[in-house]
PDB file of C-alpha atoms in Angstrom:
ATOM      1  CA  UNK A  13     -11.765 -11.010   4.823  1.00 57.00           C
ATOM      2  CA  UNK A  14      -8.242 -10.180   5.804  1.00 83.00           C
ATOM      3  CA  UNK A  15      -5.441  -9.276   3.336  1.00 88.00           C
ATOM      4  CA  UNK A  16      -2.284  -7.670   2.734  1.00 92.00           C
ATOM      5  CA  UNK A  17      -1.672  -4.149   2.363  1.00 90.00           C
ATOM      6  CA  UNK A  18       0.317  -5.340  -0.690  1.00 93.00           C
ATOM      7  CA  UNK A  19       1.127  -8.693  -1.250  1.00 93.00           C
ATOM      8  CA  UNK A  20       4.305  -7.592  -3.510  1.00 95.00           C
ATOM      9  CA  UNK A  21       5.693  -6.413  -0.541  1.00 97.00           C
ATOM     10  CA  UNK A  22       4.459  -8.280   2.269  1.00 97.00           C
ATOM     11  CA  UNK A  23       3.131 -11.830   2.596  1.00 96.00           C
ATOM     12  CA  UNK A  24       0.970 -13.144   5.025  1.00 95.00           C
ATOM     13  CA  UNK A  25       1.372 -16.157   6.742  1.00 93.00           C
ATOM     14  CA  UNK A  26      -1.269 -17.117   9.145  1.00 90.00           C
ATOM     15  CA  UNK A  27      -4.834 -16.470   8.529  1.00 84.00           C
ATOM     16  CA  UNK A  28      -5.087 -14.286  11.026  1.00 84.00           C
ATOM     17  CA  UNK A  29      -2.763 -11.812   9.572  1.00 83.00           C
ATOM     18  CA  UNK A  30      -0.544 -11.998  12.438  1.00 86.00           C
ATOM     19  CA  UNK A  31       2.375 -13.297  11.022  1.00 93.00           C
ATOM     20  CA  UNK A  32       3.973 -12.499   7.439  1.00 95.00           C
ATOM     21  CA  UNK A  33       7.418 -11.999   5.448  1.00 97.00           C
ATOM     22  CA  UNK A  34       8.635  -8.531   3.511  1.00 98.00           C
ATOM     23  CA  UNK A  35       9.168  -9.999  -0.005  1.00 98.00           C
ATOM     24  CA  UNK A  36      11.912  -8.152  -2.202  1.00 97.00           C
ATOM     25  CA  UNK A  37      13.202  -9.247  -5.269  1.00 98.00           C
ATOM     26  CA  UNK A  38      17.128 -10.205  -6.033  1.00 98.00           C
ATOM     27  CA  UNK A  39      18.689  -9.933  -8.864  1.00 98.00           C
ATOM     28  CA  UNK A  40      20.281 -12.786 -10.302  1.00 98.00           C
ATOM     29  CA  UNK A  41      23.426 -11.099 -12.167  1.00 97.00           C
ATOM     30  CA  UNK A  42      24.374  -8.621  -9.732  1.00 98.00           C
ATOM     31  CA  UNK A  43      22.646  -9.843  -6.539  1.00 97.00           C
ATOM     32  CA  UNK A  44      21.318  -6.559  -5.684  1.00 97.00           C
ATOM     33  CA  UNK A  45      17.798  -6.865  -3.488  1.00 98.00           C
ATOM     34  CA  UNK A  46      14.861  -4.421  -3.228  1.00 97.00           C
ATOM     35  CA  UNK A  47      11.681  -4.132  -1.159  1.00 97.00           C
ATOM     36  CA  UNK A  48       9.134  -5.325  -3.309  1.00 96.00           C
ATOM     37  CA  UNK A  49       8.628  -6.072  -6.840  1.00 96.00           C
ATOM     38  CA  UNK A  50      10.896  -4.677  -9.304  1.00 96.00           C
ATOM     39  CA  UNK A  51      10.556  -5.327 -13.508  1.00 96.00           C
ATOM     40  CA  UNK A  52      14.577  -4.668 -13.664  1.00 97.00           C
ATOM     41  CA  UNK A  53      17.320  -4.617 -11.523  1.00 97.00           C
ATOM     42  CA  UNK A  54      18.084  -0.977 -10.205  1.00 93.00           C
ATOM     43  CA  UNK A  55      21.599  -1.737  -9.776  1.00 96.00           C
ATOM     44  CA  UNK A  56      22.645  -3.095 -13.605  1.00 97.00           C
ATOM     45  CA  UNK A  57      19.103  -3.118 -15.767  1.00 97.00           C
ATOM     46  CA  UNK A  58      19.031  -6.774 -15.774  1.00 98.00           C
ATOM     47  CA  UNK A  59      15.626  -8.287 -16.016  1.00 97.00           C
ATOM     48  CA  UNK A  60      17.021 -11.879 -14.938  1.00 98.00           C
ATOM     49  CA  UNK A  61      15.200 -11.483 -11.307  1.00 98.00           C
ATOM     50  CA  UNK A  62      13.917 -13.639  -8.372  1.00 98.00           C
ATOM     51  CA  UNK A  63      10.932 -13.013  -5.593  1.00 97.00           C
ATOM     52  CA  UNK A  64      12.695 -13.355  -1.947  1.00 98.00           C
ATOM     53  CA  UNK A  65      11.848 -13.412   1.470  1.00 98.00           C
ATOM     54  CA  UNK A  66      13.420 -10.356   3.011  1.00 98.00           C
ATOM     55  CA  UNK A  67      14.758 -10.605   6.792  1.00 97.00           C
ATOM     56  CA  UNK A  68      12.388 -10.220   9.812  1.00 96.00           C
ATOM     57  CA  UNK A  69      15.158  -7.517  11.427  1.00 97.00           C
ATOM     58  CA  UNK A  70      16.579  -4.692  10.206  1.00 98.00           C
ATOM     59  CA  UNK A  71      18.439  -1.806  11.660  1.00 98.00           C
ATOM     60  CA  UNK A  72      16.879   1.595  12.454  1.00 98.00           C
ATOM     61  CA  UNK A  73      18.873   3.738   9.728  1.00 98.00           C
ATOM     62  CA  UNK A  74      16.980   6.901  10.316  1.00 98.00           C
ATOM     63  CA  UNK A  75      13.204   8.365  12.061  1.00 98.00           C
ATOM     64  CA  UNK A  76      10.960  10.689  12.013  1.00 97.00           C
ATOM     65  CA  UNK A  77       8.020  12.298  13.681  1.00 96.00           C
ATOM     66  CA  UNK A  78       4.945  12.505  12.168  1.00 97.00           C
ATOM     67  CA  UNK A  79       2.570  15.066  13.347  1.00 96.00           C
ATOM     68  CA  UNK A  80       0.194  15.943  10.109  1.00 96.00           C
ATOM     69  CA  UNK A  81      -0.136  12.483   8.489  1.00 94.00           C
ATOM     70  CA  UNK A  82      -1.611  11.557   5.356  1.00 93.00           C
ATOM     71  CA  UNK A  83      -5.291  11.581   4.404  1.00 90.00           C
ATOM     72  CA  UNK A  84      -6.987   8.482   5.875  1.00 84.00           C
ATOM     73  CA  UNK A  85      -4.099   7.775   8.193  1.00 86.00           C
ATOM     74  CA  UNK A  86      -5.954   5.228  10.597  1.00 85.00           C
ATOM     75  CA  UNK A  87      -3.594   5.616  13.281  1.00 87.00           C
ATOM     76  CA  UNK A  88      -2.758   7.904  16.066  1.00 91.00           C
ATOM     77  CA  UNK A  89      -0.879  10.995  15.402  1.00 94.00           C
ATOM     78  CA  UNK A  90       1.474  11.896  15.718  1.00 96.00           C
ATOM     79  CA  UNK A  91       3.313   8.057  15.275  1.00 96.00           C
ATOM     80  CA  UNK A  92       7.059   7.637  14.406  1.00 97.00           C
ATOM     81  CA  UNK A  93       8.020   6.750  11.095  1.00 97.00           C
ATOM     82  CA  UNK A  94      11.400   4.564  10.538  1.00 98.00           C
ATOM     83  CA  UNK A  95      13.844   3.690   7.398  1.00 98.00           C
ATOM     84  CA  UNK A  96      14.754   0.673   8.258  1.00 98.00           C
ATOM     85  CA  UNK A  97      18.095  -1.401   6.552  1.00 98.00           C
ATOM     86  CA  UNK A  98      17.648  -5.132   5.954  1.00 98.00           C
ATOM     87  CA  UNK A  99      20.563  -7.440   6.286  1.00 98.00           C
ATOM     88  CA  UNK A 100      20.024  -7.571   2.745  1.00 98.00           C
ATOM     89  CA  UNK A 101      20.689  -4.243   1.512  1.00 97.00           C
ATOM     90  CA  UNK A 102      16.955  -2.023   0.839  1.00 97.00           C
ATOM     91  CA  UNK A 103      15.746  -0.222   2.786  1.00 97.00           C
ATOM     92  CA  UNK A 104      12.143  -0.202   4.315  1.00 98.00           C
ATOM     93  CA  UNK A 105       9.961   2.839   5.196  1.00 97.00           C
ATOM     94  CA  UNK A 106       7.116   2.048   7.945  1.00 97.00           C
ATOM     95  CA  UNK A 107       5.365   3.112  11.411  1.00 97.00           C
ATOM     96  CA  UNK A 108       7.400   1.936  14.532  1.00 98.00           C
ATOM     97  CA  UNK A 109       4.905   1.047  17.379  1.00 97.00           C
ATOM     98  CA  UNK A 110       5.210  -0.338  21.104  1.00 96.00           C
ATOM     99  CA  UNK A 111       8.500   2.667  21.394  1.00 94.00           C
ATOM    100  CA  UNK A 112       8.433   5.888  22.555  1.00 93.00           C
ATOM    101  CA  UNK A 113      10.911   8.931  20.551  1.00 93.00           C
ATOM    102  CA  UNK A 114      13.162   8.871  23.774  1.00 94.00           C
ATOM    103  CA  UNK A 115      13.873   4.830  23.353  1.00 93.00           C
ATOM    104  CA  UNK A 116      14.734   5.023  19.655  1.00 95.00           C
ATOM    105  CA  UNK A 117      18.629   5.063  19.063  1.00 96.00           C
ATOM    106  CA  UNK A 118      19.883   5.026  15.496  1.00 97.00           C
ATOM    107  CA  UNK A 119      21.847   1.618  14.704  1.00 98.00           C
ATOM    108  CA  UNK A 120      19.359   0.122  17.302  1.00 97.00           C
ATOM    109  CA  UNK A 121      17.890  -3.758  15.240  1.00 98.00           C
ATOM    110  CA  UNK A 122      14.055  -3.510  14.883  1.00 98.00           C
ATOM    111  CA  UNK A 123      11.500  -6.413  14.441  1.00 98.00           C
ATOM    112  CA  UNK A 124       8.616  -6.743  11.816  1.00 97.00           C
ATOM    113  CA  UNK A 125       5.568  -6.482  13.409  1.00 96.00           C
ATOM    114  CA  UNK A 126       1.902  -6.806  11.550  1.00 95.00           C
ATOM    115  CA  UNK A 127      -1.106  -4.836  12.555  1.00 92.00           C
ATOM    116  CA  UNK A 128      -4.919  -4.947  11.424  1.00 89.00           C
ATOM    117  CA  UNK A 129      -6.413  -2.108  10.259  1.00 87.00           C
ATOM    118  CA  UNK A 130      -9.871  -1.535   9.548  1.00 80.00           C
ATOM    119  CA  UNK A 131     -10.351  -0.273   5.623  1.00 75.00           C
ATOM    120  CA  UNK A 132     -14.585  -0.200   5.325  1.00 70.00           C
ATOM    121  CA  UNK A 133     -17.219  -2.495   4.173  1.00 72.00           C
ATOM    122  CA  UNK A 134     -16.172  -4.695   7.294  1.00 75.00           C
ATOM    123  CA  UNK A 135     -12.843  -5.624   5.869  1.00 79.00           C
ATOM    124  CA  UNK A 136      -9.336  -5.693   7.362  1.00 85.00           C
ATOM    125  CA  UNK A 137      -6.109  -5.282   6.050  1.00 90.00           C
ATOM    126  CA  UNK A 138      -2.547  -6.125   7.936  1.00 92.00           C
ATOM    127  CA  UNK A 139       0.148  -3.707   7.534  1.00 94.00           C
ATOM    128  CA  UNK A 140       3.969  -4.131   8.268  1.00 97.00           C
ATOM    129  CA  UNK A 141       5.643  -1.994  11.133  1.00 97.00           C
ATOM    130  CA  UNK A 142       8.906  -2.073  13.396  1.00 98.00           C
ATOM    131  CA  UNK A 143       9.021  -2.352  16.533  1.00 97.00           C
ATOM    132  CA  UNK A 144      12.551  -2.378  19.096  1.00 97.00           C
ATOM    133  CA  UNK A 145      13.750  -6.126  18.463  1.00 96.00           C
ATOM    134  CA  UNK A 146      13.196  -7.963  21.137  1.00 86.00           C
ATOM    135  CA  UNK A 147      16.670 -10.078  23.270  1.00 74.00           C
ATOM    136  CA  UNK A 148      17.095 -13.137  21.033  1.00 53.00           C
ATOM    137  CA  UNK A 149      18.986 -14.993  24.735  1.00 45.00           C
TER     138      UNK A 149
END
């Protein structure tokens, strides 16, 4: 059974678990947004807030290398890790794949891109990434 690392934060779309949306949530008084679920606004304490779809792009606000990851880190290492900036304002921490160090320029937009990853007892869980956006034309 496939499902979402965590469905207050990302949404799937297809069955396959190719496909999903970052949800955030948007205040309705001050219309600040954050990744994920939030029980007040961060920006004024209101608790007058909405669930959103967050943009599929972002731009590449800062990176990292990764060369001791965490425990149970499924992935190769070491892997880059990106803070991304939505259109919308948070920002959003994740793995950027199909990029080498050299390619990655700050202020460069990145795509959303979901992954499968094996967690045990033959179940799979997608995960958001980046990935360098690719030419809209």
């Amino acid at each position: 059974m496939l499902s979402s690392i965590d469905p207050t934060r990302l949404k799937l779309t297809n069955e396959e678990g190719t496909q999903g949306v970052l949800m955030g949530t948007r205040c309705r008084e001050c219309q600040v947004y954050v990744f994920g679920a939030a029980v007040f606004c961060q920006a004024c304490t209101s608790s007058d807030l909405e669930t959103v779809e967050l943009s599929q792009r972002g731009t590449l606000y800062s990176f990292t290398i990764v060369r001791v990851p965490p425990s149970g880190w499924p992935g190769p290492v070491p892997y880059l890790l990106g803070q991304v900036e939505m259109p919308e304002g948070p920002q959003v921490l994740a793995e950027i794949i199909d990029c080498q160090e050299a390619g990655l320029k700050i202020g460069m937009e990145v795509e959303l891109a979901l992954q499968t990853v094996a967690t045990g007892n033959e179940e799979t869980t997608a995960v958001y990434k980046w990935r360098p956006a690719m030419s809209s034309g």
